[in-house]
Amino acid sequence: KGLAALLAPLCRLLRDEVADALADPSSSLVHLARDWRQLLFPDASDEQFADAYAQTVTFALLLGRSEGADPLTVDNAVAKLGIQHSLLSRALQVLTDLKARQEIAAPLDLLLRVIAAVPPVAFVGPQDPWLYFYEDFLAAYDPDLRKDAGAYYTPVEVVHAQVRLIDHLLTQRLGKPLGFADDDVVTLDPAVGTGTYLLGVIEHALGRVEAEQGEGAVPGQATALGRRLYGFELMVGPYAVAELRVSRALQDRGALLPRGGTHIYLADTLESPNAAQQRMPFFLEPIAEQRKRALKVKRDVPVIVCLGNPPYDRHEAAAV
């Protein structure tokens, strides 16, 4: 929580610097905003791009540090992320190219210096250090955004109860004896947040496998399960945390991750699966691939279970 409170104003400073730069038509960040819209979110405003930019850079550097980037530099973070987190690696590389870096040098340097001082031990431990991190971060970074995005942590007890109820339906009503671990059960969280629901599924499914088939069956079943878990997330910060947590949870049980990493995508769940795709330069393809894969999931993947805690916004009742 202390780290979240420390990083929030630095991320906000970076966001404001980007927003100021977008007011200048000659800024390289104007071109980056255009590319971001084409690649991922066609309807993103300048304000939304500035926020996405700041959170992407902040969480990419933080994740790069957690993966062992030492000393922490942009290039070292890009290299470490490239192993399993291709989207964040290429996004960080693109968003901090030389021209853009010159325009946001001061807040970027502050972020690098602060994150570089975080000891690697802070990212591991008997309890999940990422469990509440994004909620704490967003509460300090932008409380209104947190409210509008519905970024509130779902208690683990609630998640486990929902997972058990769905597992009961799978085994007792739908003829899937291994529940979530059954070969043809595909699970999607359309608002994955920091991955708590998918982690609940992994824990429950592999617990059943170990109890019924023995410990030796777990790595193979974990590998198969990883291929059948999907998640969509609109906000970069929780997306980065979810990808980290889910990949580590599967690897801790001996899984080999799907080619290209977990099936967690930075995408708009409500975008049409038939939305037009534009060809991108090869250098930008790993970012464009996220949206392409998410659209393919919507069109072609036979999802059996859809679970999660979608964001919501309160609306006043219409006047009669």
mmCIF file of N, CA and C in Angstrom, residues 72-191:
data_model
loop_
_atom_site.group_PDB
_atom_site.id
_atom_site.type_symbol
_atom_site.label_atom_id
_atom_site.label_comp_id
_atom_site.label_asym_id
_atom_site.label_seq_id
_atom_site.Cartn_x
_atom_site.Cartn_y
_atom_site.Cartn_z
ATOM 1 N N LEU A 72 17.571 -0.967 -13.218
ATOM 2 C CA LEU A 72 16.329 -0.692 -13.931
ATOM 3 C C LEU A 72 16.534 0.456 -14.898
ATOM 4 N N THR A 73 16.451 0.147 -16.174
ATOM 5 C CA THR A 73 16.414 1.139 -17.245
ATOM 6 C C THR A 73 15.259 0.746 -18.154
ATOM 7 N N VAL A 74 14.871 1.651 -19.024
ATOM 8 C CA VAL A 74 13.806 1.326 -19.972
ATOM 9 C C VAL A 74 14.210 0.125 -20.817
ATOM 10 N N ASP A 75 15.436 0.123 -21.319
ATOM 11 C CA ASP A 75 15.885 -0.968 -22.193
ATOM 12 C C ASP A 75 15.939 -2.296 -21.447
ATOM 13 N N ASN A 76 16.405 -2.291 -20.211
ATOM 14 C CA ASN A 76 16.444 -3.530 -19.434
ATOM 15 C C ASN A 76 15.044 -4.050 -19.140
ATOM 16 N N ALA A 77 14.117 -3.124 -18.843
ATOM 17 C CA ALA A 77 12.730 -3.536 -18.597
ATOM 18 C C ALA A 77 12.121 -4.136 -19.860
ATOM 19 N N VAL A 78 12.371 -3.516 -21.014
ATOM 20 C CA VAL A 78 11.869 -4.034 -22.287
ATOM 21 C C VAL A 78 12.385 -5.455 -22.520
ATOM 22 N N ALA A 79 13.662 -5.675 -22.253
ATOM 23 C CA ALA A 79 14.254 -6.994 -22.474
ATOM 24 C C ALA A 79 13.659 -8.045 -21.543
ATOM 25 N N LYS A 80 13.503 -7.715 -20.262
ATOM 26 C CA LYS A 80 12.949 -8.686 -19.312
ATOM 27 C C LYS A 80 11.486 -8.995 -19.618
ATOM 28 N N LEU A 81 10.725 -7.984 -19.982
ATOM 29 C CA LEU A 81 9.312 -8.192 -20.291
ATOM 30 C C LEU A 81 9.122 -8.983 -21.573
ATOM 31 N N GLY A 82 10.074 -8.881 -22.482
ATOM 32 C CA GLY A 82 9.954 -9.550 -23.772
ATOM 33 C C GLY A 82 9.885 -11.051 -23.672
ATOM 34 N N ILE A 83 10.325 -11.631 -22.555
ATOM 35 C CA ILE A 83 10.351 -13.084 -22.406
ATOM 36 C C ILE A 83 8.939 -13.651 -22.302
ATOM 37 N N GLN A 84 8.082 -13.030 -21.488
ATOM 38 C CA GLN A 84 6.725 -13.562 -21.277
ATOM 39 C C GLN A 84 5.626 -12.522 -21.408
ATOM 40 N N HIS A 85 5.972 -11.257 -21.508
ATOM 41 C CA HIS A 85 4.956 -10.193 -21.518
ATOM 42 C C HIS A 85 5.182 -9.311 -22.754
ATOM 43 N N SER A 86 4.930 -9.905 -23.928
ATOM 44 C CA SER A 86 5.304 -9.251 -25.181
ATOM 45 C C SER A 86 4.578 -7.939 -25.401
ATOM 46 N N LEU A 87 3.293 -7.859 -25.015
ATOM 47 C CA LEU A 87 2.555 -6.612 -25.224
ATOM 48 C C LEU A 87 3.181 -5.474 -24.444
ATOM 49 N N LEU A 88 3.410 -5.680 -23.141
ATOM 50 C CA LEU A 88 3.967 -4.619 -22.319
ATOM 51 C C LEU A 88 5.385 -4.272 -22.749
ATOM 52 N N SER A 89 6.134 -5.265 -23.172
ATOM 53 C CA SER A 89 7.493 -5.010 -23.650
ATOM 54 C C SER A 89 7.482 -4.078 -24.854
ATOM 55 N N ARG A 90 6.690 -4.423 -25.860
ATOM 56 C CA ARG A 90 6.668 -3.594 -27.070
ATOM 57 C C ARG A 90 5.990 -2.258 -26.809
ATOM 58 N N ALA A 91 4.948 -2.228 -25.975
ATOM 59 C CA ALA A 91 4.283 -0.960 -25.662
ATOM 60 C C ALA A 91 5.247 -0.006 -24.971
ATOM 61 N N LEU A 92 6.014 -0.517 -23.999
ATOM 62 C CA LEU A 92 6.989 0.334 -23.318
ATOM 63 C C LEU A 92 8.032 0.853 -24.289
ATOM 64 N N GLN A 93 8.466 -0.005 -25.188
ATOM 65 C CA GLN A 93 9.462 0.389 -26.182
ATOM 66 C C GLN A 93 8.935 1.480 -27.102
ATOM 67 N N VAL A 94 7.691 1.317 -27.558
ATOM 68 C CA VAL A 94 7.094 2.284 -28.484
ATOM 69 C C VAL A 94 6.793 3.607 -27.783
ATOM 70 N N LEU A 95 6.216 3.528 -26.579
ATOM 71 C CA LEU A 95 5.792 4.743 -25.893
ATOM 72 C C LEU A 95 6.959 5.572 -25.361
ATOM 73 N N THR A 96 8.120 4.951 -25.237
ATOM 74 C CA THR A 96 9.284 5.687 -24.710
ATOM 75 C C THR A 96 10.403 5.751 -25.751
ATOM 76 N N ASP A 97 10.031 5.855 -27.031
ATOM 77 C CA ASP A 97 11.084 6.029 -28.022
ATOM 78 C C ASP A 97 11.789 7.367 -27.789
ATOM 79 N N LEU A 98 12.869 7.591 -28.458
ATOM 80 C CA LEU A 98 13.752 8.716 -28.126
ATOM 81 C C LEU A 98 13.030 10.055 -28.133
ATOM 82 N N LYS A 99 12.217 10.315 -29.146
ATOM 83 C CA LYS A 99 11.540 11.608 -29.233
ATOM 84 C C LYS A 99 10.536 11.779 -28.096
ATOM 85 N N ALA A 100 9.741 10.723 -27.840
ATOM 86 C CA ALA A 100 8.765 10.812 -26.754
ATOM 87 C C ALA A 100 9.466 10.949 -25.408
ATOM 88 N N ARG A 101 10.567 10.234 -25.233
ATOM 89 C CA ARG A 101 11.287 10.253 -23.957
ATOM 90 C C ARG A 101 11.796 11.654 -23.643
ATOM 91 N N GLN A 102 12.174 12.378 -24.662
ATOM 92 C CA GLN A 102 12.663 13.746 -24.442
ATOM 93 C C GLN A 102 11.557 14.662 -23.925
ATOM 94 N N GLU A 103 10.317 14.396 -24.326
ATOM 95 C CA GLU A 103 9.209 15.253 -23.911
ATOM 96 C C GLU A 103 8.720 14.958 -22.497
ATOM 97 N N ILE A 104 8.966 13.749 -22.014
ATOM 98 C CA ILE A 104 8.483 13.376 -20.679
ATOM 99 C C ILE A 104 9.662 12.927 -19.804
ATOM 100 N N ALA A 105 10.819 13.529 -20.038
ATOM 101 C CA ALA A 105 12.050 13.085 -19.371
ATOM 102 C C ALA A 105 11.971 13.186 -17.845
ATOM 103 N N ALA A 106 11.441 14.291 -17.328
ATOM 104 C CA ALA A 106 11.455 14.505 -15.872
ATOM 105 C C ALA A 106 10.606 13.472 -15.121
ATOM 106 N N PRO A 107 9.311 13.303 -15.461
ATOM 107 C CA PRO A 107 8.530 12.300 -14.719
ATOM 108 C C PRO A 107 9.007 10.871 -14.975
ATOM 109 N N LEU A 108 9.505 10.583 -16.182
ATOM 110 C CA LEU A 108 10.006 9.241 -16.468
ATOM 111 C C LEU A 108 11.234 8.927 -15.615
ATOM 112 N N ASP A 109 12.130 9.904 -15.487
ATOM 113 C CA ASP A 109 13.326 9.706 -14.665
ATOM 114 C C ASP A 109 12.953 9.484 -13.202
ATOM 115 N N LEU A 110 11.963 10.221 -12.712
ATOM 116 C CA LEU A 110 11.505 10.027 -11.327
ATOM 117 C C LEU A 110 10.945 8.624 -11.115
ATOM 118 N N LEU A 111 10.136 8.165 -12.058
ATOM 119 C CA LEU A 111 9.583 6.811 -11.953
ATOM 120 C C LEU A 111 10.690 5.764 -11.937
ATOM 121 N N LEU A 112 11.641 5.905 -12.826
ATOM 122 C CA LEU A 112 12.739 4.948 -12.887
ATOM 123 C C LEU A 112 13.514 4.903 -11.579
ATOM 124 N N ARG A 113 13.805 6.075 -11.022
ATOM 125 C CA ARG A 113 14.602 6.121 -9.791
ATOM 126 C C ARG A 113 13.850 5.516 -8.613
ATOM 127 N N VAL A 114 12.544 5.784 -8.531
ATOM 128 C CA VAL A 114 11.764 5.263 -7.398
ATOM 129 C C VAL A 114 11.567 3.753 -7.525
ATOM 130 N N ILE A 115 11.174 3.282 -8.714
ATOM 131 C CA ILE A 115 10.928 1.848 -8.892
ATOM 132 C C ILE A 115 12.233 1.057 -8.768
ATOM 133 N N ALA A 116 13.336 1.642 -9.218
ATOM 134 C CA ALA A 116 14.632 0.965 -9.103
ATOM 135 C C ALA A 116 15.022 0.732 -7.651
ATOM 136 N N ALA A 117 14.483 1.551 -6.744
ATOM 137 C CA ALA A 117 14.824 1.417 -5.321
ATOM 138 C C ALA A 117 13.989 0.356 -4.610
ATOM 139 N N VAL A 118 12.988 -0.212 -5.306
ATOM 140 C CA VAL A 118 12.152 -1.237 -4.689
ATOM 141 C C VAL A 118 12.952 -2.544 -4.649
ATOM 142 N N PRO A 119 13.160 -3.135 -3.479
ATOM 143 C CA PRO A 119 13.924 -4.388 -3.405
ATOM 144 C C PRO A 119 13.146 -5.536 -4.031
ATOM 145 N N PRO A 120 13.811 -6.441 -4.752
ATOM 146 C CA PRO A 120 13.112 -7.558 -5.402
ATOM 147 C C PRO A 120 12.264 -8.381 -4.448
ATOM 148 N N VAL A 121 12.656 -8.451 -3.168
ATOM 149 C CA VAL A 121 11.902 -9.262 -2.203
ATOM 150 C C VAL A 121 10.489 -8.730 -1.994
ATOM 151 N N ALA A 122 10.261 -7.466 -2.369
ATOM 152 C CA ALA A 122 8.932 -6.879 -2.194
ATOM 153 C C ALA A 122 7.896 -7.526 -3.117
ATOM 154 N N PHE A 123 8.364 -8.208 -4.164
ATOM 155 C CA PHE A 123 7.441 -8.776 -5.146
ATOM 156 C C PHE A 123 7.098 -10.236 -4.880
ATOM 157 N N VAL A 124 7.663 -10.820 -3.838
ATOM 158 C CA VAL A 124 7.389 -12.219 -3.517
ATOM 159 C C VAL A 124 7.062 -12.329 -2.038
ATOM 160 N N GLY A 125 6.571 -13.488 -1.644
ATOM 161 C CA GLY A 125 6.276 -13.685 -0.231
ATOM 162 C C GLY A 125 5.197 -14.728 -0.051
ATOM 163 N N PRO A 126 4.962 -15.130 1.177
ATOM 164 C CA PRO A 126 3.938 -16.142 1.437
ATOM 165 C C PRO A 126 2.536 -15.669 1.086
ATOM 166 N N GLN A 127 2.283 -14.373 1.177
ATOM 167 C CA GLN A 127 1.001 -13.811 0.753
ATOM 168 C C GLN A 127 1.201 -13.041 -0.542
ATOM 169 N N ASP A 128 0.177 -13.053 -1.395
ATOM 170 C CA ASP A 128 0.253 -12.414 -2.706
ATOM 171 C C ASP A 128 0.405 -10.905 -2.544
ATOM 172 N N PRO A 129 1.587 -10.331 -2.890
ATOM 173 C CA PRO A 129 1.778 -8.896 -2.697
ATOM 174 C C PRO A 129 0.975 -8.037 -3.663
ATOM 175 N N TRP A 130 0.432 -8.658 -4.734
ATOM 176 C CA TRP A 130 -0.313 -7.894 -5.733
ATOM 177 C C TRP A 130 -1.807 -7.876 -5.452
ATOM 178 N N LEU A 131 -2.241 -8.568 -4.401
ATOM 179 C CA LEU A 131 -3.663 -8.809 -4.185
ATOM 180 C C LEU A 131 -4.485 -7.525 -4.160
ATOM 181 N N TYR A 132 -4.042 -6.551 -3.361
ATOM 182 C CA TYR A 132 -4.785 -5.294 -3.224
ATOM 183 C C TYR A 132 -4.090 -4.126 -3.936
ATOM 184 N N PHE A 133 -2.975 -4.424 -4.620
ATOM 185 C CA PHE A 133 -2.108 -3.333 -5.061
ATOM 186 C C PHE A 133 -2.822 -2.354 -5.987
ATOM 187 N N TYR A 134 -3.505 -2.875 -7.023
ATOM 188 C CA TYR A 134 -4.077 -1.948 -7.995
ATOM 189 C C TYR A 134 -5.195 -1.112 -7.399
ATOM 190 N N GLU A 135 -6.006 -1.708 -6.535
ATOM 191 C CA GLU A 135 -7.069 -0.932 -5.892
ATOM 192 C C GLU A 135 -6.471 0.195 -5.055
ATOM 193 N N ASP A 136 -5.415 -0.107 -4.304
ATOM 194 C CA ASP A 136 -4.744 0.923 -3.503
ATOM 195 C C ASP A 136 -4.133 2.000 -4.398
ATOM 196 N N PHE A 137 -3.526 1.556 -5.495
ATOM 197 C CA PHE A 137 -2.903 2.497 -6.425
ATOM 198 C C PHE A 137 -3.945 3.439 -7.022
ATOM 199 N N LEU A 138 -5.052 2.883 -7.520
ATOM 200 C CA LEU A 138 -6.047 3.706 -8.197
ATOM 201 C C LEU A 138 -6.743 4.656 -7.225
ATOM 202 N N ALA A 139 -6.920 4.211 -5.979
ATOM 203 C CA ALA A 139 -7.539 5.089 -4.974
ATOM 204 C C ALA A 139 -6.684 6.318 -4.737
ATOM 205 N N ALA A 140 -5.358 6.177 -4.808
ATOM 206 C CA ALA A 140 -4.459 7.310 -4.617
ATOM 207 C C ALA A 140 -4.219 8.084 -5.911
ATOM 208 N N TYR A 141 -4.263 7.383 -7.038
ATOM 209 C CA TYR A 141 -3.965 7.979 -8.336
ATOM 210 C C TYR A 141 -5.127 8.822 -8.852
ATOM 211 N N ASP A 142 -6.336 8.266 -8.826
ATOM 212 C CA ASP A 142 -7.495 8.961 -9.369
ATOM 213 C C ASP A 142 -8.759 8.314 -8.810
ATOM 214 N N PRO A 143 -9.251 8.780 -7.653
ATOM 215 C CA PRO A 143 -10.435 8.161 -7.042
ATOM 216 C C PRO A 143 -11.663 8.161 -7.944
ATOM 217 N N ASP A 144 -11.841 9.221 -8.738
ATOM 218 C CA ASP A 144 -13.000 9.265 -9.633
ATOM 219 C C ASP A 144 -12.901 8.193 -10.708
ATOM 220 N N LEU A 145 -11.687 7.995 -11.234
ATOM 221 C CA LEU A 145 -11.484 6.957 -12.240
ATOM 222 C C LEU A 145 -11.756 5.587 -11.637
ATOM 223 N N ARG A 146 -11.317 5.400 -10.399
ATOM 224 C CA ARG A 146 -11.573 4.130 -9.719
ATOM 225 C C ARG A 146 -13.076 3.863 -9.626
ATOM 226 N N LYS A 147 -13.830 4.901 -9.276
ATOM 227 C CA LYS A 147 -15.279 4.736 -9.145
ATOM 228 C C LYS A 147 -15.918 4.459 -10.497
ATOM 229 N N ASP A 148 -15.523 5.226 -11.531
ATOM 230 C CA ASP A 148 -16.113 5.054 -12.855
ATOM 231 C C ASP A 148 -15.768 3.694 -13.457
ATOM 232 N N ALA A 149 -14.546 3.219 -13.167
ATOM 233 C CA ALA A 149 -14.103 1.943 -13.733
ATOM 234 C C ALA A 149 -14.598 0.758 -12.930
ATOM 235 N N GLY A 150 -15.162 1.010 -11.761
ATOM 236 C CA GLY A 150 -15.610 -0.087 -10.924
ATOM 237 C C GLY A 150 -14.468 -0.927 -10.410
ATOM 238 N N ALA A 151 -13.303 -0.300 -10.183
ATOM 239 C CA ALA A 151 -12.105 -1.034 -9.775
ATOM 240 C C ALA A 151 -12.104 -1.246 -8.267
ATOM 241 N N TYR A 152 -12.890 -2.201 -7.845
ATOM 242 C CA TYR A 152 -12.971 -2.539 -6.429
ATOM 243 C C TYR A 152 -12.675 -4.023 -6.261
ATOM 244 N N TYR A 153 -11.852 -4.316 -5.303
ATOM 245 C CA TYR A 153 -11.405 -5.672 -5.070
ATOM 246 C C TYR A 153 -12.565 -6.561 -4.604
ATOM 247 N N THR A 154 -12.683 -7.737 -5.216
ATOM 248 C CA THR A 154 -13.690 -8.712 -4.802
ATOM 249 C C THR A 154 -13.072 -9.633 -3.756
ATOM 250 N N PRO A 155 -13.661 -9.738 -2.570
ATOM 251 C CA PRO A 155 -13.075 -10.584 -1.520
ATOM 252 C C PRO A 155 -12.870 -12.018 -1.997
ATOM 253 N N VAL A 156 -11.743 -12.603 -1.597
ATOM 254 C CA VAL A 156 -11.414 -13.963 -2.013
ATOM 255 C C VAL A 156 -12.515 -14.943 -1.610
ATOM 256 N N GLU A 157 -13.125 -14.724 -0.438
ATOM 257 C CA GLU A 157 -14.176 -15.627 0.020
ATOM 258 C C GLU A 157 -15.360 -15.642 -0.943
ATOM 259 N N VAL A 158 -15.702 -14.464 -1.492
ATOM 260 C CA VAL A 158 -16.796 -14.384 -2.464
ATOM 261 C C VAL A 158 -16.416 -15.105 -3.752
ATOM 262 N N VAL A 159 -15.189 -14.879 -4.209
ATOM 263 C CA VAL A 159 -14.703 -15.532 -5.424
ATOM 264 C C VAL A 159 -14.758 -17.053 -5.265
ATOM 265 N N HIS A 160 -14.244 -17.552 -4.148
ATOM 266 C CA HIS A 160 -14.215 -18.997 -3.936
ATOM 267 C C HIS A 160 -15.626 -19.584 -3.880
ATOM 268 N N ALA A 161 -16.561 -18.855 -3.279
ATOM 269 C CA ALA A 161 -17.938 -19.341 -3.217
ATOM 270 C C ALA A 161 -18.535 -19.442 -4.620
ATOM 271 N N GLN A 162 -18.315 -18.433 -5.448
ATOM 272 C CA GLN A 162 -18.852 -18.454 -6.806
ATOM 273 C C GLN A 162 -18.217 -19.566 -7.636
ATOM 274 N N VAL A 163 -16.910 -19.745 -7.474
ATOM 275 C CA VAL A 163 -16.213 -20.803 -8.209
ATOM 276 C C VAL A 163 -16.757 -22.178 -7.815
ATOM 277 N N ARG A 164 -16.985 -22.389 -6.510
ATOM 278 C CA ARG A 164 -17.524 -23.678 -6.061
ATOM 279 C C ARG A 164 -18.931 -23.922 -6.610
ATOM 280 N N LEU A 165 -19.755 -22.869 -6.632
ATOM 281 C CA LEU A 165 -21.110 -23.012 -7.157
ATOM 282 C C LEU A 165 -21.090 -23.392 -8.640
ATOM 283 N N ILE A 166 -20.220 -22.747 -9.400
ATOM 284 C CA ILE A 166 -20.130 -23.049 -10.832
ATOM 285 C C ILE A 166 -19.572 -24.455 -11.035
ATOM 286 N N ASP A 167 -18.588 -24.813 -10.229
ATOM 287 C CA ASP A 167 -18.022 -26.156 -10.323
ATOM 288 C C ASP A 167 -19.098 -27.214 -10.065
ATOM 289 N N HIS A 168 -19.985 -26.945 -9.111
ATOM 290 C CA HIS A 168 -21.088 -27.871 -8.821
ATOM 291 C C HIS A 168 -21.989 -28.025 -10.049
ATOM 292 N N LEU A 169 -22.297 -26.917 -10.719
ATOM 293 C CA LEU A 169 -23.126 -26.981 -11.927
ATOM 294 C C LEU A 169 -22.428 -27.769 -13.029
ATOM 295 N N LEU A 170 -21.132 -27.560 -13.172
ATOM 296 C CA LEU A 170 -20.380 -28.267 -14.209
ATOM 297 C C LEU A 170 -20.392 -29.777 -13.972
ATOM 298 N N THR A 171 -20.163 -30.160 -12.735
ATOM 299 C CA THR A 171 -20.066 -31.593 -12.441
ATOM 300 C C THR A 171 -21.428 -32.271 -12.339
ATOM 301 N N GLN A 172 -22.417 -31.601 -11.768
ATOM 302 C CA GLN A 172 -23.706 -32.237 -11.484
ATOM 303 C C GLN A 172 -24.745 -32.024 -12.580
ATOM 304 N N ARG A 173 -24.650 -30.917 -13.322
ATOM 305 C CA ARG A 173 -25.681 -30.606 -14.318
ATOM 306 C C ARG A 173 -25.180 -30.741 -15.765
ATOM 307 N N LEU A 174 -23.909 -30.489 -15.979
ATOM 308 C CA LEU A 174 -23.400 -30.440 -17.350
ATOM 309 C C LEU A 174 -22.497 -31.621 -17.701
ATOM 310 N N GLY A 175 -22.368 -32.560 -16.793
ATOM 311 C CA GLY A 175 -21.624 -33.773 -17.110
ATOM 312 C C GLY A 175 -20.132 -33.572 -17.304
ATOM 313 N N LYS A 176 -19.529 -32.644 -16.549
ATOM 314 C CA LYS A 176 -18.090 -32.402 -16.622
ATOM 315 C C LYS A 176 -17.465 -32.869 -15.310
ATOM 316 N N PRO A 177 -17.009 -34.127 -15.244
ATOM 317 C CA PRO A 177 -16.594 -34.706 -13.961
ATOM 318 C C PRO A 177 -15.427 -33.991 -13.288
ATOM 319 N N LEU A 178 -14.570 -33.323 -14.062
ATOM 320 C CA LEU A 178 -13.448 -32.591 -13.465
ATOM 321 C C LEU A 178 -13.745 -31.102 -13.325
ATOM 322 N N GLY A 179 -14.988 -30.701 -13.568
ATOM 323 C CA GLY A 179 -15.349 -29.299 -13.430
ATOM 324 C C GLY A 179 -14.529 -28.409 -14.350
ATOM 325 N N PHE A 180 -13.919 -27.370 -13.789
ATOM 326 C CA PHE A 180 -13.126 -26.431 -14.585
ATOM 327 C C PHE A 180 -11.951 -27.120 -15.275
ATOM 328 N N ALA A 181 -11.488 -28.240 -14.722
ATOM 329 C CA ALA A 181 -10.332 -28.948 -15.289
ATOM 330 C C ALA A 181 -10.731 -29.891 -16.420
ATOM 331 N N ASP A 182 -12.015 -30.002 -16.730
ATOM 332 C CA ASP A 182 -12.443 -30.871 -17.815
ATOM 333 C C ASP A 182 -11.926 -30.354 -19.147
ATOM 334 N N ASP A 183 -11.673 -31.268 -20.066
ATOM 335 C CA ASP A 183 -10.983 -30.917 -21.308
ATOM 336 C C ASP A 183 -11.696 -29.869 -22.151
ATOM 337 N N ASP A 184 -13.026 -29.832 -22.098
ATOM 338 C CA ASP A 184 -13.735 -28.905 -22.988
ATOM 339 C C ASP A 184 -14.422 -27.762 -22.245
ATOM 340 N N VAL A 185 -13.992 -27.492 -21.013
ATOM 341 C CA VAL A 185 -14.539 -26.356 -20.271
ATOM 342 C C VAL A 185 -13.633 -25.146 -20.474
ATOM 343 N N VAL A 186 -14.129 -24.172 -21.212
ATOM 344 C CA VAL A 186 -13.396 -22.929 -21.485
ATOM 345 C C VAL A 186 -13.990 -21.833 -20.613
ATOM 346 N N THR A 187 -13.125 -21.106 -19.912
ATOM 347 C CA THR A 187 -13.570 -20.096 -18.950
ATOM 348 C C THR A 187 -13.089 -18.721 -19.363
ATOM 349 N N LEU A 188 -13.981 -17.738 -19.283
ATOM 350 C CA LEU A 188 -13.657 -16.356 -19.621
ATOM 351 C C LEU A 188 -14.096 -15.424 -18.502
ATOM 352 N N ASP A 189 -13.194 -14.535 -18.095
ATOM 353 C CA ASP A 189 -13.563 -13.410 -17.234
ATOM 354 C C ASP A 189 -13.524 -12.165 -18.116
ATOM 355 N N PRO A 190 -14.693 -11.573 -18.430
ATOM 356 C CA PRO A 190 -14.736 -10.447 -19.371
ATOM 357 C C PRO A 190 -14.284 -9.124 -18.775
ATOM 358 N N ALA A 191 -14.084 -9.072 -17.472
ATOM 359 C CA ALA A 191 -13.578 -7.866 -16.804
ATOM 360 C C ALA A 191 -12.581 -8.342 -15.750
#
